[in-house]
Amino acid sequence: MYHLNYIFIKDVEQFLEIQRQKNGKDIFNYAFFSGKDFIIPSVEIKCFSPLKKKYYMLKTSAQTIKVSLVDVKNLLDEKDSYPTTAFDWEDLLPYLNSFLFMLAGFIIAKLDLIQYLKKSQKQKDPMHQKIKESKDEKTLLRVLLSSTSPKYRPFIQQLEDSIYENRKCDLLKIKASLLEQ
């Protein structure tokens, strides 16, 4: 922390800004505001040298500042150079619209409406269609043998008995039982 001796100068406003640098040094910026000429008096600063391990004095010379009046009309623009509002929402709308459009696309991609509609429709088993189209025991037996599903084994046995051992079976009843599964 710095201990700065504030120098009072009559009819002069003083401003001090300290800028901290990355290299560890500080820059002191002073500003003076006055309507007439003034003198910045000489300043003595007591310092310590760590290398020499002794104190010494720094002294600045007095500075005379001459103030000249400037025509205010030459300083002001016809139009204000600073914004009249702190924030304008209309400037943000294109970015907001782009963000909402991108978000909507992301949501639609995640929903995948076409896949949802396909899943909602009942998937027809191709085996059911083949069972319906079979006209006799042999055709139905070929259809059932083409499948590796164990659920068709009892029906395959009934059809084989009907074909090879001349046992009677009701083809319509077997088809109805197969279509219920």
PDB file of C-alpha atoms in Angstrom:
ATOM      1  CA  MET A   1       0.000   0.000   0.000  1.00  0.00           C
ATOM      2  CA  TYR A   2       1.232   3.439  -0.832  1.00  0.00           C
ATOM      3  CA  HIS A   3       1.276   6.420   1.436  1.00  0.00           C
ATOM      4  CA  LEU A   4       0.876   9.398  -0.849  1.00  0.00           C
ATOM      5  CA  ASN A   5       1.116  12.911   0.469  1.00  0.00           C
ATOM      6  CA  TYR A   6      -1.783  14.807  -0.990  1.00  0.00           C
ATOM      7  CA  ILE A   7      -0.760  18.288  -2.110  1.00  0.00           C
ATOM      8  CA  PHE A   8      -3.506  20.833  -1.779  1.00  0.00           C
ATOM      9  CA  ILE A   9      -3.576  23.435  -4.573  1.00  0.00           C
ATOM     10  CA  LYS A  10      -6.158  26.175  -4.245  1.00  0.00           C
ATOM     11  CA  ASP A  11      -8.970  26.130  -6.887  1.00  0.00           C
ATOM     12  CA  VAL A  12      -7.627  22.929  -8.508  1.00  0.00           C
ATOM     13  CA  GLU A  13      -9.355  19.539  -8.588  1.00  0.00           C
ATOM     14  CA  GLN A  14      -6.928  16.637  -8.466  1.00  0.00           C
ATOM     15  CA  PHE A  15      -7.387  13.056  -9.656  1.00  0.00           C
ATOM     16  CA  LEU A  16      -5.088  10.085  -9.101  1.00  0.00           C
ATOM     17  CA  GLU A  17      -5.198   6.694 -10.824  1.00  0.00           C
ATOM     18  CA  ILE A  18      -2.789   3.853 -10.046  1.00  0.00           C
ATOM     19  CA  GLN A  19      -2.261   1.266 -12.809  1.00  0.00           C
ATOM     20  CA  ARG A  20      -0.771  -2.016 -11.672  1.00  0.00           C
ATOM     21  CA  GLN A  21       1.501  -3.612 -14.309  1.00  0.00           C
ATOM     22  CA  LYS A  22       2.131  -7.346 -14.746  1.00  0.00           C
ATOM     23  CA  ASN A  23       5.830  -6.875 -14.082  1.00  0.00           C
ATOM     24  CA  GLY A  24       5.086  -5.583 -10.547  1.00  0.00           C
ATOM     25  CA  LYS A  25       5.553  -1.899 -11.281  1.00  0.00           C
ATOM     26  CA  ASP A  26       2.888   0.717 -10.690  1.00  0.00           C
ATOM     27  CA  ILE A  27       2.150   3.772 -12.807  1.00  0.00           C
ATOM     28  CA  PHE A  28       0.646   6.850 -11.143  1.00  0.00           C
ATOM     29  CA  ASN A  29      -1.506   9.008 -13.389  1.00  0.00           C
ATOM     30  CA  TYR A  30      -2.420  12.449 -12.120  1.00  0.00           C
ATOM     31  CA  ALA A  31      -4.990  14.820 -13.581  1.00  0.00           C
ATOM     32  CA  PHE A  32      -5.599  18.422 -12.580  1.00  0.00           C
ATOM     33  CA  PHE A  33      -8.659  20.449 -13.429  1.00  0.00           C
ATOM     34  CA  SER A  34      -8.672  24.215 -13.085  1.00  0.00           C
ATOM     35  CA  GLY A  35     -10.056  27.319 -14.730  1.00  0.00           C
ATOM     36  CA  LYS A  36      -6.899  29.429 -14.192  1.00  0.00           C
ATOM     37  CA  ASP A  37      -3.090  29.103 -14.067  1.00  0.00           C
ATOM     38  CA  PHE A  38      -1.557  27.283 -11.092  1.00  0.00           C
ATOM     39  CA  ILE A  39       1.742  25.962  -9.776  1.00  0.00           C
ATOM     40  CA  ILE A  40       2.455  22.368  -8.749  1.00  0.00           C
ATOM     41  CA  PRO A  41       4.831  22.804  -5.805  1.00  0.00           C
ATOM     42  CA  SER A  42       8.082  20.931  -5.334  1.00  0.00           C
ATOM     43  CA  VAL A  43       7.696  17.562  -3.599  1.00  0.00           C
ATOM     44  CA  GLU A  44      10.217  15.655  -1.502  1.00  0.00           C
ATOM     45  CA  ILE A  45       9.915  11.884  -1.266  1.00  0.00           C
ATOM     46  CA  LYS A  46      11.828   9.898   1.350  1.00  0.00           C
ATOM     47  CA  CYS A  47      13.070   6.562  -0.127  1.00  0.00           C
ATOM     48  CA  PHE A  48      15.010   3.533   1.044  1.00  0.00           C
ATOM     49  CA  SER A  49      17.591   1.618  -1.025  1.00  0.00           C
ATOM     50  CA  PRO A  50      17.696  -2.089  -0.091  1.00  0.00           C
ATOM     51  CA  LEU A  51      21.049  -2.537  -1.878  1.00  0.00           C
ATOM     52  CA  LYS A  52      22.825   0.313  -0.078  1.00  0.00           C
ATOM     53  CA  LYS A  53      20.676  -0.139   3.041  1.00  0.00           C
ATOM     54  CA  LYS A  54      20.215   3.552   3.596  1.00  0.00           C
ATOM     55  CA  TYR A  55      17.595   6.264   3.162  1.00  0.00           C
ATOM     56  CA  TYR A  56      17.774   9.056   0.602  1.00  0.00           C
ATOM     57  CA  MET A  57      15.541  11.907  -0.638  1.00  0.00           C
ATOM     58  CA  LEU A  58      14.009  12.453  -4.073  1.00  0.00           C
ATOM     59  CA  LYS A  59      12.934  15.993  -4.914  1.00  0.00           C
ATOM     60  CA  THR A  60      10.819  17.209  -7.814  1.00  0.00           C
ATOM     61  CA  SER A  61      10.967  20.726  -9.144  1.00  0.00           C
ATOM     62  CA  ALA A  62       7.976  23.069  -9.064  1.00  0.00           C
ATOM     63  CA  GLN A  63       5.928  23.116 -12.272  1.00  0.00           C
ATOM     64  CA  THR A  64       3.984  26.115 -13.590  1.00  0.00           C
ATOM     65  CA  ILE A  65       0.815  25.169 -15.459  1.00  0.00           C
ATOM     66  CA  LYS A  66      -0.764  27.699 -17.818  1.00  0.00           C
ATOM     67  CA  VAL A  67      -4.456  27.210 -18.505  1.00  0.00           C
ATOM     68  CA  SER A  68      -5.920  28.530 -21.730  1.00  0.00           C
ATOM     69  CA  LEU A  69      -9.643  28.751 -22.361  1.00  0.00           C
ATOM     70  CA  VAL A  70     -11.075  26.825 -25.304  1.00  0.00           C
ATOM     71  CA  ASP A  71     -14.276  27.614 -27.178  1.00  0.00           C
ATOM     72  CA  VAL A  72     -16.823  25.010 -26.005  1.00  0.00           C
ATOM     73  CA  LYS A  73     -18.550  24.970 -29.410  1.00  0.00           C
ATOM     74  CA  ASN A  74     -15.393  23.534 -31.000  1.00  0.00           C
ATOM     75  CA  LEU A  75     -15.267  20.700 -28.456  1.00  0.00           C
ATOM     76  CA  LEU A  76     -18.850  19.449 -28.780  1.00  0.00           C
ATOM     77  CA  ASP A  77     -20.106  17.377 -31.681  1.00  0.00           C
ATOM     78  CA  GLU A  78     -23.477  18.057 -33.260  1.00  0.00           C
ATOM     79  CA  LYS A  79     -24.531  14.563 -32.302  1.00  0.00           C
ATOM     80  CA  ASP A  80     -23.823  12.997 -28.885  1.00  0.00           C
ATOM     81  CA  SER A  81     -20.927  10.568 -29.065  1.00  0.00           C
ATOM     82  CA  TYR A  82     -22.097   8.433 -26.168  1.00  0.00           C
ATOM     83  CA  PRO A  83     -25.098   6.089 -26.260  1.00  0.00           C
ATOM     84  CA  THR A  84     -28.332   7.388 -24.791  1.00  0.00           C
ATOM     85  CA  THR A  85     -29.312   3.999 -23.360  1.00  0.00           C
ATOM     86  CA  ALA A  86     -27.174   1.566 -21.446  1.00  0.00           C
ATOM     87  CA  PHE A  87     -28.504  -1.515 -23.276  1.00  0.00           C
ATOM     88  CA  ASP A  88     -30.719  -1.937 -26.325  1.00  0.00           C
ATOM     89  CA  TRP A  89     -32.622  -5.233 -26.507  1.00  0.00           C
ATOM     90  CA  GLU A  90     -33.141  -4.892 -30.252  1.00  0.00           C
ATOM     91  CA  ASP A  91     -29.420  -5.424 -30.788  1.00  0.00           C
ATOM     92  CA  LEU A  92     -29.718  -8.790 -29.054  1.00  0.00           C
ATOM     93  CA  LEU A  93     -32.683 -10.105 -31.085  1.00  0.00           C
ATOM     94  CA  PRO A  94     -30.712 -11.561 -34.055  1.00  0.00           C
ATOM     95  CA  TYR A  95     -28.536 -13.549 -31.673  1.00  0.00           C
ATOM     96  CA  LEU A  96     -31.535 -14.706 -29.663  1.00  0.00           C
ATOM     97  CA  ASN A  97     -33.370 -15.770 -32.841  1.00  0.00           C
ATOM     98  CA  SER A  98     -30.338 -17.728 -34.034  1.00  0.00           C
ATOM     99  CA  PHE A  99     -30.026 -19.460 -30.677  1.00  0.00           C
ATOM    100  CA  LEU A 100     -33.734 -20.397 -30.589  1.00  0.00           C
ATOM    101  CA  PHE A 101     -33.575 -21.681 -34.179  1.00  0.00           C
ATOM    102  CA  MET A 102     -30.576 -23.862 -33.335  1.00  0.00           C
ATOM    103  CA  LEU A 103     -32.264 -25.111 -30.141  1.00  0.00           C
ATOM    104  CA  ALA A 104     -35.417 -26.023 -32.064  1.00  0.00           C
ATOM    105  CA  GLY A 105     -33.362 -27.987 -34.597  1.00  0.00           C
ATOM    106  CA  PHE A 106     -31.598 -29.832 -31.799  1.00  0.00           C
ATOM    107  CA  ILE A 107     -34.897 -30.752 -30.119  1.00  0.00           C
ATOM    108  CA  ILE A 108     -36.444 -31.928 -33.389  1.00  0.00           C
ATOM    109  CA  ALA A 109     -33.394 -34.070 -34.123  1.00  0.00           C
ATOM    110  CA  LYS A 110     -33.650 -35.657 -30.672  1.00  0.00           C
ATOM    111  CA  LEU A 111     -37.371 -36.319 -31.002  1.00  0.00           C
ATOM    112  CA  ASP A 112     -36.983 -37.934 -34.448  1.00  0.00           C
ATOM    113  CA  LEU A 113     -40.680 -37.733 -35.247  1.00  0.00           C
ATOM    114  CA  ILE A 114     -40.545 -40.176 -38.167  1.00  0.00           C
ATOM    115  CA  GLN A 115     -39.106 -42.962 -36.000  1.00  0.00           C
ATOM    116  CA  TYR A 116     -41.762 -42.243 -33.377  1.00  0.00           C
ATOM    117  CA  LEU A 117     -44.534 -42.550 -35.956  1.00  0.00           C
ATOM    118  CA  LYS A 118     -43.073 -45.786 -37.307  1.00  0.00           C
ATOM    119  CA  LYS A 119     -42.912 -47.283 -33.821  1.00  0.00           C
ATOM    120  CA  SER A 120     -46.496 -46.285 -33.091  1.00  0.00           C
ATOM    121  CA  GLN A 121     -47.736 -48.302 -36.053  1.00  0.00           C
ATOM    122  CA  LYS A 122     -47.819 -51.984 -35.309  1.00  0.00           C
ATOM    123  CA  GLN A 123     -45.053 -53.848 -37.026  1.00  0.00           C
ATOM    124  CA  LYS A 124     -46.516 -56.692 -39.065  1.00  0.00           C
ATOM    125  CA  ASP A 125     -44.705 -59.961 -38.724  1.00  0.00           C
ATOM    126  CA  PRO A 126     -43.802 -61.274 -42.219  1.00  0.00           C
ATOM    127  CA  MET A 127     -44.341 -64.787 -40.902  1.00  0.00           C
ATOM    128  CA  HIS A 128     -48.026 -64.012 -40.273  1.00  0.00           C
ATOM    129  CA  GLN A 129     -48.503 -63.040 -43.903  1.00  0.00           C
ATOM    130  CA  LYS A 130     -46.873 -66.272 -45.100  1.00  0.00           C
ATOM    131  CA  ILE A 131     -49.043 -68.324 -42.737  1.00  0.00           C
ATOM    132  CA  LYS A 132     -52.199 -66.658 -44.077  1.00  0.00           C
ATOM    133  CA  GLU A 133     -51.176 -67.301 -47.685  1.00  0.00           C
ATOM    134  CA  SER A 134     -50.470 -71.004 -47.228  1.00  0.00           C
ATOM    135  CA  LYS A 135     -53.236 -73.135 -48.796  1.00  0.00           C
ATOM    136  CA  ASP A 136     -52.394 -76.630 -47.672  1.00  0.00           C
ATOM    137  CA  GLU A 137     -50.489 -78.560 -45.011  1.00  0.00           C
ATOM    138  CA  LYS A 138     -47.285 -78.943 -47.056  1.00  0.00           C
ATOM    139  CA  THR A 139     -47.000 -75.234 -47.806  1.00  0.00           C
ATOM    140  CA  LEU A 140     -47.629 -74.351 -44.171  1.00  0.00           C
ATOM    141  CA  LEU A 141     -45.054 -76.930 -43.073  1.00  0.00           C
ATOM    142  CA  ARG A 142     -42.409 -75.368 -45.396  1.00  0.00           C
ATOM    143  CA  VAL A 143     -43.167 -71.918 -43.948  1.00  0.00           C
ATOM    144  CA  LEU A 144     -42.833 -73.123 -40.355  1.00  0.00           C
ATOM    145  CA  LEU A 145     -39.642 -75.070 -41.082  1.00  0.00           C
ATOM    146  CA  SER A 146     -38.039 -71.932 -42.567  1.00  0.00           C
ATOM    147  CA  SER A 147     -38.238 -70.369 -39.106  1.00  0.00           C
ATOM    148  CA  THR A 148     -35.904 -71.396 -36.288  1.00  0.00           C
ATOM    149  CA  SER A 149     -38.324 -70.381 -33.573  1.00  0.00           C
ATOM    150  CA  PRO A 150     -39.079 -73.175 -31.059  1.00  0.00           C
ATOM    151  CA  LYS A 151     -42.660 -71.946 -30.621  1.00  0.00           C
ATOM    152  CA  TYR A 152     -43.603 -73.589 -33.955  1.00  0.00           C
ATOM    153  CA  ARG A 153     -42.420 -77.140 -32.954  1.00  0.00           C
ATOM    154  CA  PRO A 154     -45.815 -78.474 -31.804  1.00  0.00           C
ATOM    155  CA  PHE A 155     -47.471 -77.212 -34.994  1.00  0.00           C
ATOM    156  CA  ILE A 156     -44.702 -78.686 -37.149  1.00  0.00           C
ATOM    157  CA  GLN A 157     -45.269 -82.052 -35.421  1.00  0.00           C
ATOM    158  CA  GLN A 158     -49.031 -81.918 -36.084  1.00  0.00           C
ATOM    159  CA  LEU A 159     -48.484 -81.087 -39.767  1.00  0.00           C
ATOM    160  CA  GLU A 160     -45.887 -83.862 -40.214  1.00  0.00           C
ATOM    161  CA  ASP A 161     -48.269 -86.382 -38.646  1.00  0.00           C
ATOM    162  CA  SER A 162     -51.011 -85.217 -40.978  1.00  0.00           C
ATOM    163  CA  ILE A 163     -48.869 -85.458 -44.093  1.00  0.00           C
ATOM    164  CA  TYR A 164     -46.738 -88.559 -43.439  1.00  0.00           C
ATOM    165  CA  GLU A 165     -48.966 -90.650 -41.169  1.00  0.00           C
ATOM    166  CA  ASN A 166     -52.315 -89.664 -42.728  1.00  0.00           C
ATOM    167  CA  ARG A 167     -53.727 -88.310 -39.487  1.00  0.00           C
ATOM    168  CA  LYS A 168     -56.471 -85.779 -39.688  1.00  0.00           C
ATOM    169  CA  CYS A 169     -55.829 -82.141 -38.666  1.00  0.00           C
ATOM    170  CA  ASP A 170     -57.818 -78.988 -38.995  1.00  0.00           C
ATOM    171  CA  LEU A 171     -55.700 -76.590 -41.119  1.00  0.00           C
ATOM    172  CA  LEU A 172     -57.849 -73.552 -40.288  1.00  0.00           C
ATOM    173  CA  LYS A 173     -57.556 -74.229 -36.563  1.00  0.00           C
ATOM    174  CA  ILE A 174     -53.734 -74.549 -36.788  1.00  0.00           C
ATOM    175  CA  LYS A 175     -53.526 -71.312 -38.803  1.00  0.00           C
ATOM    176  CA  ALA A 176     -55.699 -69.476 -36.246  1.00  0.00           C
ATOM    177  CA  SER A 177     -53.519 -70.735 -33.385  1.00  0.00           C
ATOM    178  CA  LEU A 178     -50.342 -69.636 -35.201  1.00  0.00           C
ATOM    179  CA  LEU A 179     -51.717 -66.153 -35.952  1.00  0.00           C
ATOM    180  CA  GLU A 180     -52.678 -65.628 -32.287  1.00  0.00           C
ATOM    181  CA  GLN A 181     -49.039 -66.022 -31.194  1.00  0.00           C
TER     182      GLN A 181
END
